[in-house]
Coordinates of C-alpha atoms in Angstrom, one line a residue:
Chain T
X13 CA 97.8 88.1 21.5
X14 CA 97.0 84.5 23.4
X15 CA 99.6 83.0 24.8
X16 CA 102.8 83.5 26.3
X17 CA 105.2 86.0 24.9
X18 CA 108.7 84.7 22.7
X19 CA 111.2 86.0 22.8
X20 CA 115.0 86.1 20.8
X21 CA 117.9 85.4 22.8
X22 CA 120.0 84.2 20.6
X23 CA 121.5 85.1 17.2
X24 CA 124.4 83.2 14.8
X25 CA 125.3 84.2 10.9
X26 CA 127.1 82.3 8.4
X27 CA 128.4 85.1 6.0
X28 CA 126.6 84.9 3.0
X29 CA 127.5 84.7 -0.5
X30 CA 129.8 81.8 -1.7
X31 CA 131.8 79.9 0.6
X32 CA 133.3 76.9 -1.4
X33 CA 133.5 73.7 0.8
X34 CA 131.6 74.2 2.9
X35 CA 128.3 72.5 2.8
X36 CA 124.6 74.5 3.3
X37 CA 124.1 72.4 6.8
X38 CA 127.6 73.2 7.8
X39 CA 126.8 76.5 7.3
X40 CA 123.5 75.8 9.1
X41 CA 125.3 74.3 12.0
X42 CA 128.0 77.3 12.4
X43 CA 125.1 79.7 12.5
X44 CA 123.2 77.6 15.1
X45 CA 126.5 77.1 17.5
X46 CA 127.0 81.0 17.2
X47 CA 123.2 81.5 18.4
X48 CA 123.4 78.8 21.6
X49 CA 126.6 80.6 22.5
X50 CA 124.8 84.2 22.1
X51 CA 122.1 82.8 24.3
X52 CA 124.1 81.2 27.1
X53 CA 122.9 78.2 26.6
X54 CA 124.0 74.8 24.9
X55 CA 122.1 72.1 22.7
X56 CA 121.2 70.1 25.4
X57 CA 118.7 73.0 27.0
X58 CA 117.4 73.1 23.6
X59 CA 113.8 71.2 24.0
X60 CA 112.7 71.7 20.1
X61 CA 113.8 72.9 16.6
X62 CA 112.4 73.9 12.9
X63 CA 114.8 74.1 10.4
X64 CA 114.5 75.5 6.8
X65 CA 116.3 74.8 3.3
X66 CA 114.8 74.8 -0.1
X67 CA 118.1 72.9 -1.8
X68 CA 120.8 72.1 0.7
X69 CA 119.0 69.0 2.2
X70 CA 117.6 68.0 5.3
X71 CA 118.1 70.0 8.6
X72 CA 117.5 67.9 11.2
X73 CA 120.2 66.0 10.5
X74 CA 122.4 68.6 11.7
X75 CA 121.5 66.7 14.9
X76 CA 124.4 64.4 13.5
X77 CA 126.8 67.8 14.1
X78 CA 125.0 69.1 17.2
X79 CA 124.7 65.8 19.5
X80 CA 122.0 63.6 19.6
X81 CA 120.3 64.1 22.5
X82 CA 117.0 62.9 21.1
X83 CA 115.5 66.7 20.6
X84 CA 112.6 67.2 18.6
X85 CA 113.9 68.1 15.0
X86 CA 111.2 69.4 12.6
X87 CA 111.9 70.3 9.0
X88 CA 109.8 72.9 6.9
X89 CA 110.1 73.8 3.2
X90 CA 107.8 76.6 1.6
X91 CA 109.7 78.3 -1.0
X92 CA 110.7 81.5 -0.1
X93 CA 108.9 82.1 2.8
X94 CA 110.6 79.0 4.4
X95 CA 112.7 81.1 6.9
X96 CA 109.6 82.6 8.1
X97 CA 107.4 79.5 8.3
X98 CA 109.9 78.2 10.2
X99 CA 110.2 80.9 12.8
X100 CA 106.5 81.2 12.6
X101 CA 106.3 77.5 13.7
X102 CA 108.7 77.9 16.8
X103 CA 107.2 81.2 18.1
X104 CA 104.0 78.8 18.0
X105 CA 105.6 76.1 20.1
X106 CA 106.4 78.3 22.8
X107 CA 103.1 80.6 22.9
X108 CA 100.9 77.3 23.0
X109 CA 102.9 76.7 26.4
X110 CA 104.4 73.4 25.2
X111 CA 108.4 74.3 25.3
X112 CA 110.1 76.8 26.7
X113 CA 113.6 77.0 24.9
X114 CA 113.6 76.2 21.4
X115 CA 115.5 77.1 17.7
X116 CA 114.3 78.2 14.2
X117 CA 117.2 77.6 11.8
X118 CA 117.7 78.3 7.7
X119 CA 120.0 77.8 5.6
X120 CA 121.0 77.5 1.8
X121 CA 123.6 76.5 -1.1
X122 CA 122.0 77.6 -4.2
X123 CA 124.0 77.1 -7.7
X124 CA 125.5 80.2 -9.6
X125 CA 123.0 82.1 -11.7
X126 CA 119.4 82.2 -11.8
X127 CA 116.9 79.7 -10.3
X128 CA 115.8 76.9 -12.6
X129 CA 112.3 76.3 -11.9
X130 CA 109.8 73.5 -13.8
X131 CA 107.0 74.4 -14.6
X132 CA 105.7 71.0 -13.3
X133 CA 106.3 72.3 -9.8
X134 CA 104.3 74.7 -9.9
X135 CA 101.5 72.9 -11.8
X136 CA 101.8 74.8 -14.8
X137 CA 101.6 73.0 -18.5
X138 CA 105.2 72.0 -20.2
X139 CA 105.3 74.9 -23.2
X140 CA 105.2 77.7 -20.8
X141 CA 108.9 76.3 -19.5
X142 CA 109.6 75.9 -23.1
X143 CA 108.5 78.9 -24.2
X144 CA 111.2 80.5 -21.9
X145 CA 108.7 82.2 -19.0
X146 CA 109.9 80.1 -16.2
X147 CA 112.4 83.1 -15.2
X148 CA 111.2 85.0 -12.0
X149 CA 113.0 88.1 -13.3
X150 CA 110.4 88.4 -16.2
X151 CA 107.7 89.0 -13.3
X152 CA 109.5 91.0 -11.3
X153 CA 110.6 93.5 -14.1
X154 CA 106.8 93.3 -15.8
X155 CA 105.5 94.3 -12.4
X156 CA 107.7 97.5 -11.7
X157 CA 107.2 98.2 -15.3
X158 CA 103.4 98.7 -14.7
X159 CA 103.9 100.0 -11.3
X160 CA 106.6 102.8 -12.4
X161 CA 104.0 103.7 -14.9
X162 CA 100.7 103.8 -12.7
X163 CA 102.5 105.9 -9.4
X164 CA 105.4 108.0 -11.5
X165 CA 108.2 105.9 -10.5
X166 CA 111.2 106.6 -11.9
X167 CA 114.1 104.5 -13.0
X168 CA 116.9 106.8 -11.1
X169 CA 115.1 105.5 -7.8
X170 CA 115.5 102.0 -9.0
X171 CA 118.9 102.8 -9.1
X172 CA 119.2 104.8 -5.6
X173 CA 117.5 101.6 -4.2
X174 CA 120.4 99.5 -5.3
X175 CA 123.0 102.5 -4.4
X176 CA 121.7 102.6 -0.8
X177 CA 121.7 98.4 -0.4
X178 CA 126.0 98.5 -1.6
X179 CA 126.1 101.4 1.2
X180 CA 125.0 99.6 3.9
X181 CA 126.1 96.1 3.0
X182 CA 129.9 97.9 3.4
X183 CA 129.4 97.6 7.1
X184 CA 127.5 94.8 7.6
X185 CA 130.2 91.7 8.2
X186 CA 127.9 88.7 6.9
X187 CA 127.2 90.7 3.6
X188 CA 128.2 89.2 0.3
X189 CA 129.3 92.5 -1.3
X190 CA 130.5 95.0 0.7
X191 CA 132.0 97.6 -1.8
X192 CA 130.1 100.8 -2.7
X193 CA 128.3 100.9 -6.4
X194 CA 128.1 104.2 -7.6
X195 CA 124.6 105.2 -9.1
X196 CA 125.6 105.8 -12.7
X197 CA 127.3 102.4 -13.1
X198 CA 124.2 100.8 -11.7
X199 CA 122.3 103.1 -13.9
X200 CA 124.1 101.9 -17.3
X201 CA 124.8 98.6 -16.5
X202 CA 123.9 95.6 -18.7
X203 CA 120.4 95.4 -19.2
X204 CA 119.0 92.2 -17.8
X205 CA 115.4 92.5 -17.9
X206 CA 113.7 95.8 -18.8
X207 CA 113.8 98.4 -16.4
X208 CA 116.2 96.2 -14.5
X209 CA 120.4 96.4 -14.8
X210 CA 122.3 93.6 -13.4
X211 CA 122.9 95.8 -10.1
X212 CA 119.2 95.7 -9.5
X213 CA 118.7 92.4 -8.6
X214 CA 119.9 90.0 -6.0
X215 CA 121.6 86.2 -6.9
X216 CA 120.8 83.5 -5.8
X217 CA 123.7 82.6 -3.1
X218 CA 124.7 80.4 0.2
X219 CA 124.5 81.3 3.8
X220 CA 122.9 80.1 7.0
X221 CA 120.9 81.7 9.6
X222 CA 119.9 80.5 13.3
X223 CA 117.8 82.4 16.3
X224 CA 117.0 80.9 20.0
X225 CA 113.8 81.5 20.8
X226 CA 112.6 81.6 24.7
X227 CA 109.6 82.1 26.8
X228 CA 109.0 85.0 29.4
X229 CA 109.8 82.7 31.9
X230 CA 112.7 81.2 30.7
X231 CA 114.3 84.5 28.9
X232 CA 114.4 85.9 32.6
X233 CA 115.5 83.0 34.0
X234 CA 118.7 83.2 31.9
X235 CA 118.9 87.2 32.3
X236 CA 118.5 88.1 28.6
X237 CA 118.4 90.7 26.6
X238 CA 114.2 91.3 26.3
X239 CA 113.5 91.6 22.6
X240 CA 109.8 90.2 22.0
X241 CA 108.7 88.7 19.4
X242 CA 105.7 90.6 18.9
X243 CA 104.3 89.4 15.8
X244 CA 105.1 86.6 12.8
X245 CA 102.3 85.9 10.3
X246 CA 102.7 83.8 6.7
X247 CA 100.1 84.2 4.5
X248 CA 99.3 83.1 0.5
X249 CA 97.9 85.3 -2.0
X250 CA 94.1 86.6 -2.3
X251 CA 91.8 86.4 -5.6
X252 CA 93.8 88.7 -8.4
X253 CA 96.7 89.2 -7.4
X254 CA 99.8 89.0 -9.6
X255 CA 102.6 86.5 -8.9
X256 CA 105.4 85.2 -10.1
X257 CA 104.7 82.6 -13.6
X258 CA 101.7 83.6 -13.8
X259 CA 100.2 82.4 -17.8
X260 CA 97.2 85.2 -17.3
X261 CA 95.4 87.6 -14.5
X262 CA 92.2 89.0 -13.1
X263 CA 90.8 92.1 -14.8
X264 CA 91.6 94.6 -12.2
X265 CA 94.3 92.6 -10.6
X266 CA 97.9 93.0 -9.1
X267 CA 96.8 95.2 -6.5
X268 CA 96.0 92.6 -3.7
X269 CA 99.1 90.8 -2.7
X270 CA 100.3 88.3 0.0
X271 CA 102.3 90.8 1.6
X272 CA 99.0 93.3 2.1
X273 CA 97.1 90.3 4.4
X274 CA 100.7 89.5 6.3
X275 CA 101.5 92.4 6.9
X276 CA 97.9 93.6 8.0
X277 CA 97.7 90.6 10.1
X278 CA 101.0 91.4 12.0
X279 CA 100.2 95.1 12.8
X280 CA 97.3 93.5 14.2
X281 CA 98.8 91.4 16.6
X282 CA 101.3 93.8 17.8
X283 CA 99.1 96.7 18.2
X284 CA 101.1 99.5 16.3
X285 CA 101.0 101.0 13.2
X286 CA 103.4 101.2 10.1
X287 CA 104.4 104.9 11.7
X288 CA 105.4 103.4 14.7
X289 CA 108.3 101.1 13.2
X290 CA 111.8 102.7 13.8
X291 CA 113.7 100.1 11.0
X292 CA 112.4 97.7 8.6
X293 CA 113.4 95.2 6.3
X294 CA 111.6 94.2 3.2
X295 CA 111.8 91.7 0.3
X296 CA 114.7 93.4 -2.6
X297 CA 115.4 90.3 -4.6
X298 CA 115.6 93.8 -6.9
X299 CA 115.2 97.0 -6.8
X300 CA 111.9 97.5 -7.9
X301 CA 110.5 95.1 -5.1
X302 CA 111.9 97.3 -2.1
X303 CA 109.9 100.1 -3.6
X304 CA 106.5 98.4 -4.1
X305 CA 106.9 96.6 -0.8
X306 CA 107.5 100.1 0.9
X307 CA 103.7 100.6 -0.2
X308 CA 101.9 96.9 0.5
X309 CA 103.4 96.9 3.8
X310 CA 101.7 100.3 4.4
X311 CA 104.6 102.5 5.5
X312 CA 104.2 104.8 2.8
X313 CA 101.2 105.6 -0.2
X314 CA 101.7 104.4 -4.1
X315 CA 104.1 106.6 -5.9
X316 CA 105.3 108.2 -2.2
X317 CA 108.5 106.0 -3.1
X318 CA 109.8 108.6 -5.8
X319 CA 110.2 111.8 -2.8
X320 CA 110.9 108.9 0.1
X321 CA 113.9 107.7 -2.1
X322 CA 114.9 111.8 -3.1
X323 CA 114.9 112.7 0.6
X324 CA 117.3 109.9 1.9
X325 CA 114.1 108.6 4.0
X326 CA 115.1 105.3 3.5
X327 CA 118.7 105.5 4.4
X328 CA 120.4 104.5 7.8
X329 CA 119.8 108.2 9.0
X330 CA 116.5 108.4 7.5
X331 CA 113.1 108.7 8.8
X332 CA 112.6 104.4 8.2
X333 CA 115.7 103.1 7.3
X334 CA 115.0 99.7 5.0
X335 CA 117.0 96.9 4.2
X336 CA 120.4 98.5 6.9
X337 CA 122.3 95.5 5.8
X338 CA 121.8 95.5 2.2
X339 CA 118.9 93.1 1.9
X340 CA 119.2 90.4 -0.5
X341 CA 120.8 93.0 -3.0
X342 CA 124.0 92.9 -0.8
X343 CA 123.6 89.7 1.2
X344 CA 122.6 87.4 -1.9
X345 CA 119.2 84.6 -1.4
X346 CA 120.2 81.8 0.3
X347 CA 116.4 80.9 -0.1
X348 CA 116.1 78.8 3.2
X349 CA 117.9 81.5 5.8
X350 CA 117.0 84.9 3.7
X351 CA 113.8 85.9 5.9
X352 CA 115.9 84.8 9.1
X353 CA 118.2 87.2 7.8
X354 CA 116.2 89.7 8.5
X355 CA 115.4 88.9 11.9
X356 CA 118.9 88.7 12.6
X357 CA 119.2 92.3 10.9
X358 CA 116.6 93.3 13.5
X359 CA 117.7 92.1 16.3
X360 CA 121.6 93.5 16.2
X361 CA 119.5 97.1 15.7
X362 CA 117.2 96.8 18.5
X363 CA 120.4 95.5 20.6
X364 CA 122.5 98.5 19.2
X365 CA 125.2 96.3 17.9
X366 CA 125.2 97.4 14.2
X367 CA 128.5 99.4 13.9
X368 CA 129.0 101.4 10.7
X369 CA 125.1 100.7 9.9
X370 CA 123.5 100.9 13.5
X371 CA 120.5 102.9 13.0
X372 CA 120.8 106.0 15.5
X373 CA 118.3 107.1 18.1
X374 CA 117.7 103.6 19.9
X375 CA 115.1 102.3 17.6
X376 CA 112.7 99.9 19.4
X377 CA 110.5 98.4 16.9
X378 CA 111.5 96.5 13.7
X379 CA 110.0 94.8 10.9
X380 CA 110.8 92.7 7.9
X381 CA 109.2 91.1 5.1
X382 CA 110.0 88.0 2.8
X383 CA 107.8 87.5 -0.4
X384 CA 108.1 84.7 -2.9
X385 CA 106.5 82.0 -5.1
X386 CA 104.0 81.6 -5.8
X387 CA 102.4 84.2 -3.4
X388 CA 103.1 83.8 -0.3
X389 CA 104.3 86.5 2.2
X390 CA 105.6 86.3 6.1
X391 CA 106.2 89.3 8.2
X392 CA 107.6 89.8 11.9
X393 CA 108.0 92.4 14.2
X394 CA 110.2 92.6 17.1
X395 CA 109.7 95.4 20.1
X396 CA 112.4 96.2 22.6
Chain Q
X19 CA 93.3 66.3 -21.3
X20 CA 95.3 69.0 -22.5
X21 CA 93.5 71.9 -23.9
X22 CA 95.0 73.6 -27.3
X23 CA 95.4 77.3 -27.4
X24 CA 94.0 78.3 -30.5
X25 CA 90.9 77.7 -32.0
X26 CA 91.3 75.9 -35.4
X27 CA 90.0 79.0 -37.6
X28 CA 92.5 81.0 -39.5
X29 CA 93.2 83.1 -38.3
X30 CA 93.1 81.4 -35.0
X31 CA 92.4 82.8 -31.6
X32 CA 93.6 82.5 -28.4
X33 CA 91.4 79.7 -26.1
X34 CA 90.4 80.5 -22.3
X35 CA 88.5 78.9 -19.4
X36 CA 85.6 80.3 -17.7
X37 CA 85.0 78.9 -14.3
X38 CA 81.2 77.4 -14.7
X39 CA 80.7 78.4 -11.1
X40 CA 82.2 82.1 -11.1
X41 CA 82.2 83.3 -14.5
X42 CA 85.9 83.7 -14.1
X43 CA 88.0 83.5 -17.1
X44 CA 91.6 81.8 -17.3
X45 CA 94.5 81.3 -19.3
X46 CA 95.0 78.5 -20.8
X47 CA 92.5 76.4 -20.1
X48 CA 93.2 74.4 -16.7
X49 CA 92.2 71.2 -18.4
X50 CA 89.5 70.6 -15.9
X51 CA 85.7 70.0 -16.8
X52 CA 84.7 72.9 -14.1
X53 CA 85.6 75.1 -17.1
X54 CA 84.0 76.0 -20.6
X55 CA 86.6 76.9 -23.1
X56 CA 85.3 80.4 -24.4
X57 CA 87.5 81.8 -27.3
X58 CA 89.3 85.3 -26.4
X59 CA 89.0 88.4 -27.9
X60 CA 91.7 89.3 -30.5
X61 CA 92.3 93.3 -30.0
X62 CA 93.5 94.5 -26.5
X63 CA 95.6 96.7 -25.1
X64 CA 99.2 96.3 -23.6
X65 CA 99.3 95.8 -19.5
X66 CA 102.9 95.3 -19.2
X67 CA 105.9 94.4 -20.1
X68 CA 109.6 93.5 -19.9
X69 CA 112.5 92.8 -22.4
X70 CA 114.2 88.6 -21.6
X71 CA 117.8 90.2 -22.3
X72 CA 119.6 87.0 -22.0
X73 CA 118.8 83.7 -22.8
X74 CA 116.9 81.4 -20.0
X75 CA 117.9 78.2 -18.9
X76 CA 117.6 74.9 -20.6
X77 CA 115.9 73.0 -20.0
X78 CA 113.0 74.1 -19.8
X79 CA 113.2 77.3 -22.2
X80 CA 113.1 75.2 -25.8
X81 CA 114.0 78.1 -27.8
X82 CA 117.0 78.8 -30.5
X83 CA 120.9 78.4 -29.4
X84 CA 121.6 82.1 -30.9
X85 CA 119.5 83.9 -28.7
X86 CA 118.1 87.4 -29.5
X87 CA 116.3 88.9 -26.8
X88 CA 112.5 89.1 -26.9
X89 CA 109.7 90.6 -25.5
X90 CA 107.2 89.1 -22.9
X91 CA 104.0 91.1 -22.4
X92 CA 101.0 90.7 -20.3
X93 CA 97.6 92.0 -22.9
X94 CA 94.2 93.4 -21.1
X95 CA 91.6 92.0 -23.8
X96 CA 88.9 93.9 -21.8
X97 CA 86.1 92.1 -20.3
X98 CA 87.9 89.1 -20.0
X99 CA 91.4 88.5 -19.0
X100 CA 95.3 89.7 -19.2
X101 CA 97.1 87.2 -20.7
X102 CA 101.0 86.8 -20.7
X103 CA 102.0 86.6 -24.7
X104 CA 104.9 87.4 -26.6
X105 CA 105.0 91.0 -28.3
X106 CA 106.3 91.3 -31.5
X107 CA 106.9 93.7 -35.0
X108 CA 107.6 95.6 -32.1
X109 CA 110.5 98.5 -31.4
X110 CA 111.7 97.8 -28.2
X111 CA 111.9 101.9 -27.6
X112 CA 108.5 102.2 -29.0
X113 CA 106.4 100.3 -26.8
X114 CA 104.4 102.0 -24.3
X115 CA 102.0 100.5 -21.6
X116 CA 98.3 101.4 -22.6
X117 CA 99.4 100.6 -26.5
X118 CA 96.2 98.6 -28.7
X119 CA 97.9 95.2 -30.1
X120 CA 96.1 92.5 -31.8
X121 CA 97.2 88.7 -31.3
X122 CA 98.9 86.8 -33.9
X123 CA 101.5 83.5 -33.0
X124 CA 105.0 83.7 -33.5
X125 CA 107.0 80.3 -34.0
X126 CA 109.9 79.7 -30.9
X127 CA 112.0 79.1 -33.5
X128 CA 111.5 80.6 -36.9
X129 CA 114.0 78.8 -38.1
X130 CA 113.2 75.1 -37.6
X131 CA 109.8 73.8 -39.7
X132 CA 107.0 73.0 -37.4
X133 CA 108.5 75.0 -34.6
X134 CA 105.8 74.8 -31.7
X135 CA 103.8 78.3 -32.4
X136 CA 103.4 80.6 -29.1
X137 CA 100.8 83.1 -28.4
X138 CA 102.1 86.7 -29.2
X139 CA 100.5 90.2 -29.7
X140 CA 101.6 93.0 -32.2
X141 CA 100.9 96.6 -32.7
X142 CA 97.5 97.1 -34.3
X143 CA 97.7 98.4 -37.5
X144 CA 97.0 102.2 -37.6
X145 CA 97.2 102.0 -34.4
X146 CA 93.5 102.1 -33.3
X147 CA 92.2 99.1 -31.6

């Protein structure tokens, strides 16, 4: 890896979910103030920022909120992977040796129910929206549908998937629902979209997520906490893959994803291996995508999922515990701050600072994972 | 331009683009003269699948007021493409992934005349392809 190392110094939340009256920026701002304050530092030190919303408006002028000292303010939009492109763009800033002390912020205030996308955004012809296939659920249900079939998948691990998110979201404070589901209500739930009950997928929702991001030099010169930045890739999808609104696919497809080149590409840059990650957190906007992700992030074979989920592998006291503060089934998608989210998740592990959901036995390595429309993938991993 | 679906024989098939350069073939047709529209096959088998339990937003989704939930399926006509189609005459308990179907069109809303006619798959009969 060229260039200096980055690290996170600095970490502020907005609880996620719904919080009436307050705007997405405001949100974006209290998440920021909590991060300069966990950092020891104020806006003025900060020399740069990349901020991240897909619907709330314009980040940098939270600048209006956070003084206006003239910093440089850039904005970045790219669907779902915005939080990511954003942090990837800041980690950038400081390893090309330009800044020193900078911010990646995200944040979101998405209406109640599911997204509403056109199918002119995503250059696709008007009877396909009319025809009623502009719904991501459809994709994300046909694709565990195929995938349960293929590798012996069955729906009571769906279920434990959603089970285990409730769990952990109890004791994570910025979750959006922190009350245990027991399996058999998830299980017989409304049926929303084929294998899916409305327990197994995530809502759309508000929240707002900021880190503080510092050079070698400068995270000693303030006496920090050292947790490295040791990879952040974004990449969009290869020939046949399957993605959400798609009108047809390649013979052979849906096996090459997005989230196979990112996540190959990160491993690569920090120099360890799936088996060497002590806590992960990976894309659930429902259940069926934390158990496919498991596999195209490489921590475990197709159809390993179904004796993985059995064991309790994937639980706080597991072997790799995923998604320890519920993911996006607990927390909600605030589109613009969910892959911060994660980073955040990762960062209160490696410090030790998750209460009722710190993973035991110091873990020192983390990952997470944010997929989206219309294929595109971004993965970090952080090293203590 | 924009490119029909079907072909204008009865009954009609479903209209693809192949990629002049790579052979590739697409559904629908981008619209762009780097393709050939080839027609598609009509028998295939089923690749996927999920039941749309509630009724999606409008707009876009054009469909009836009284919603009754439907089936969107993704069909592997072999040696060409899978293609994301309606499946209908269908039990929803009785499909299986790997089933032969055969296309047909089903109206978005039977019952309005002229109703825009979408690309769907059903069952072949006796159940060979």
């Amino acid at each position: 890896m060229s260039g200096t190392k980055v690290y996170i110094i600095g970490v502020g939340i907005h609880n996620f979910g719904r919080t009436d009256g307050v705007s997405g920026l405001d949100q974006g701002v209290f998440a920021v103030r909590q991060a300069l304050a966990d950092a020891g530092v104020t806006w003025q030190d900060i020399q740069f920022a990349y901020g991240g919303s897909d619907s709330a408006g314009n980040p940098d002028t939270m600048v209006d909120r956070l003084g206006l000292n003239g910093t440089q303010f850039i904005n970045v939009k790219n669907g779902c992977a915005t939080g990511g492109s954003a942090l990837f763009s800041a980690q950038m800033a400081i390893k090309s040796g330009e800044f020193d002390l900078g911010l990646a912020v995200g944040f979101d205030k998405h209406p109640r129910g599911a997204f509403d996308a056109k199918p002119a955004e995503y250059n696709l012809p008007e009877w396909y929206g009319d025809a009623g296939y502009m719904v991501t659920t459809q994709f994300f249900a046909a694709k565990i549908m195929r995938y349960m079939q293929l590798h012996g998948i069955s729906r009571r691990t769906l279920g434990m998937v959603a089970e285990k998110a409730f769990l952990n979201g109890v004791h994570a404070p910025h979750a959006w629902r922190r009350e245990p589901v027991d399996l058999d209500v998830i299980l017989n739930a409304p049926m929303v979209s084929d294998p899916f009950t409305k327990f197994m997928f995530c809502s759309p929702g508000e929240g707002g997520v900021a880190l503080v991001l510092a050079s070698e030099k400068k995270m000693r010169e303030l006496g920090a906490t050292p947790i490295q930045l040791a990879a952040a890739t974004m990449r969009t999808r290869p020939p046949g893959s399957f993605e959400v609104f798609a009108p047809s696919i390649d013979i052979g497809g849906g096996v090459n994803t997005a989230t196979r080149l990112a996540s190959a590409a990160a491993f690569d840059i920090a120099g360890i291996a799936p088996a060497d990650i002590d806590v992960a957190q990976l894309q659930d906007t429902e259940a069926g995508a934390e158990i496919m992700h498991m596999a195209e992030n490489g921590f475990c074979a197709d159809g390993e999922q179904e004796a993985w989920l059995a064991e309790g592998r994937t639980r706080i006291d597991g072997r790799l515990p995923v998604n320890t503060d519920g993911g996006c089934l607990a927390c909600g998608e605030p589109i613009g701050a969910s892959g911060l989210r994660q980073v955040y998740e990762n960062v209160i592990q490696l410090r030790g600072a998750g209460g009722g959901r710190q993973v035991p036995g110091n873990p020192l390595t983390a990952y997470s994972h944010v997929y989206g429309a219309p294929g595109v993938s971004a993965v970090t991993i952080l090293k203590r | 331009m924009t490119q029909s679906l079907f072909t204008t024989e009865v009954p009609p098939r479903l209209i693809g683009g192949r990629d002049r350069a790579t052979g590739r073939i697409v559904f629908p047709h981008p619209g762009s003269d780097t393709f050939d529209a080839v027609p598609l096959g009509r028998h295939g088998t089923l690749w996927s699948y999920t039941v749309q339990r509630f009724r999606p937003k409008t707009p876009p989704y054009q469909g009836p007021a009284d919603f009754t939930p439907w089936v969107v399926a993704y069909v592997e006509i072999p040696g060409e493409v899978i293609v994301e189609a309606r499946l209908v005459d269908v039990d929803f308990d009785a499909i299986t992934i790997g089933m032969p179907v055969e296309f047909c069109t089903v109206a978005l809303d039977p019952s309005v005349e002229g109703s825009m006619l979408l690309p769907a798959f059903r069952p072949t009969a006796g159940g060979a392809a």
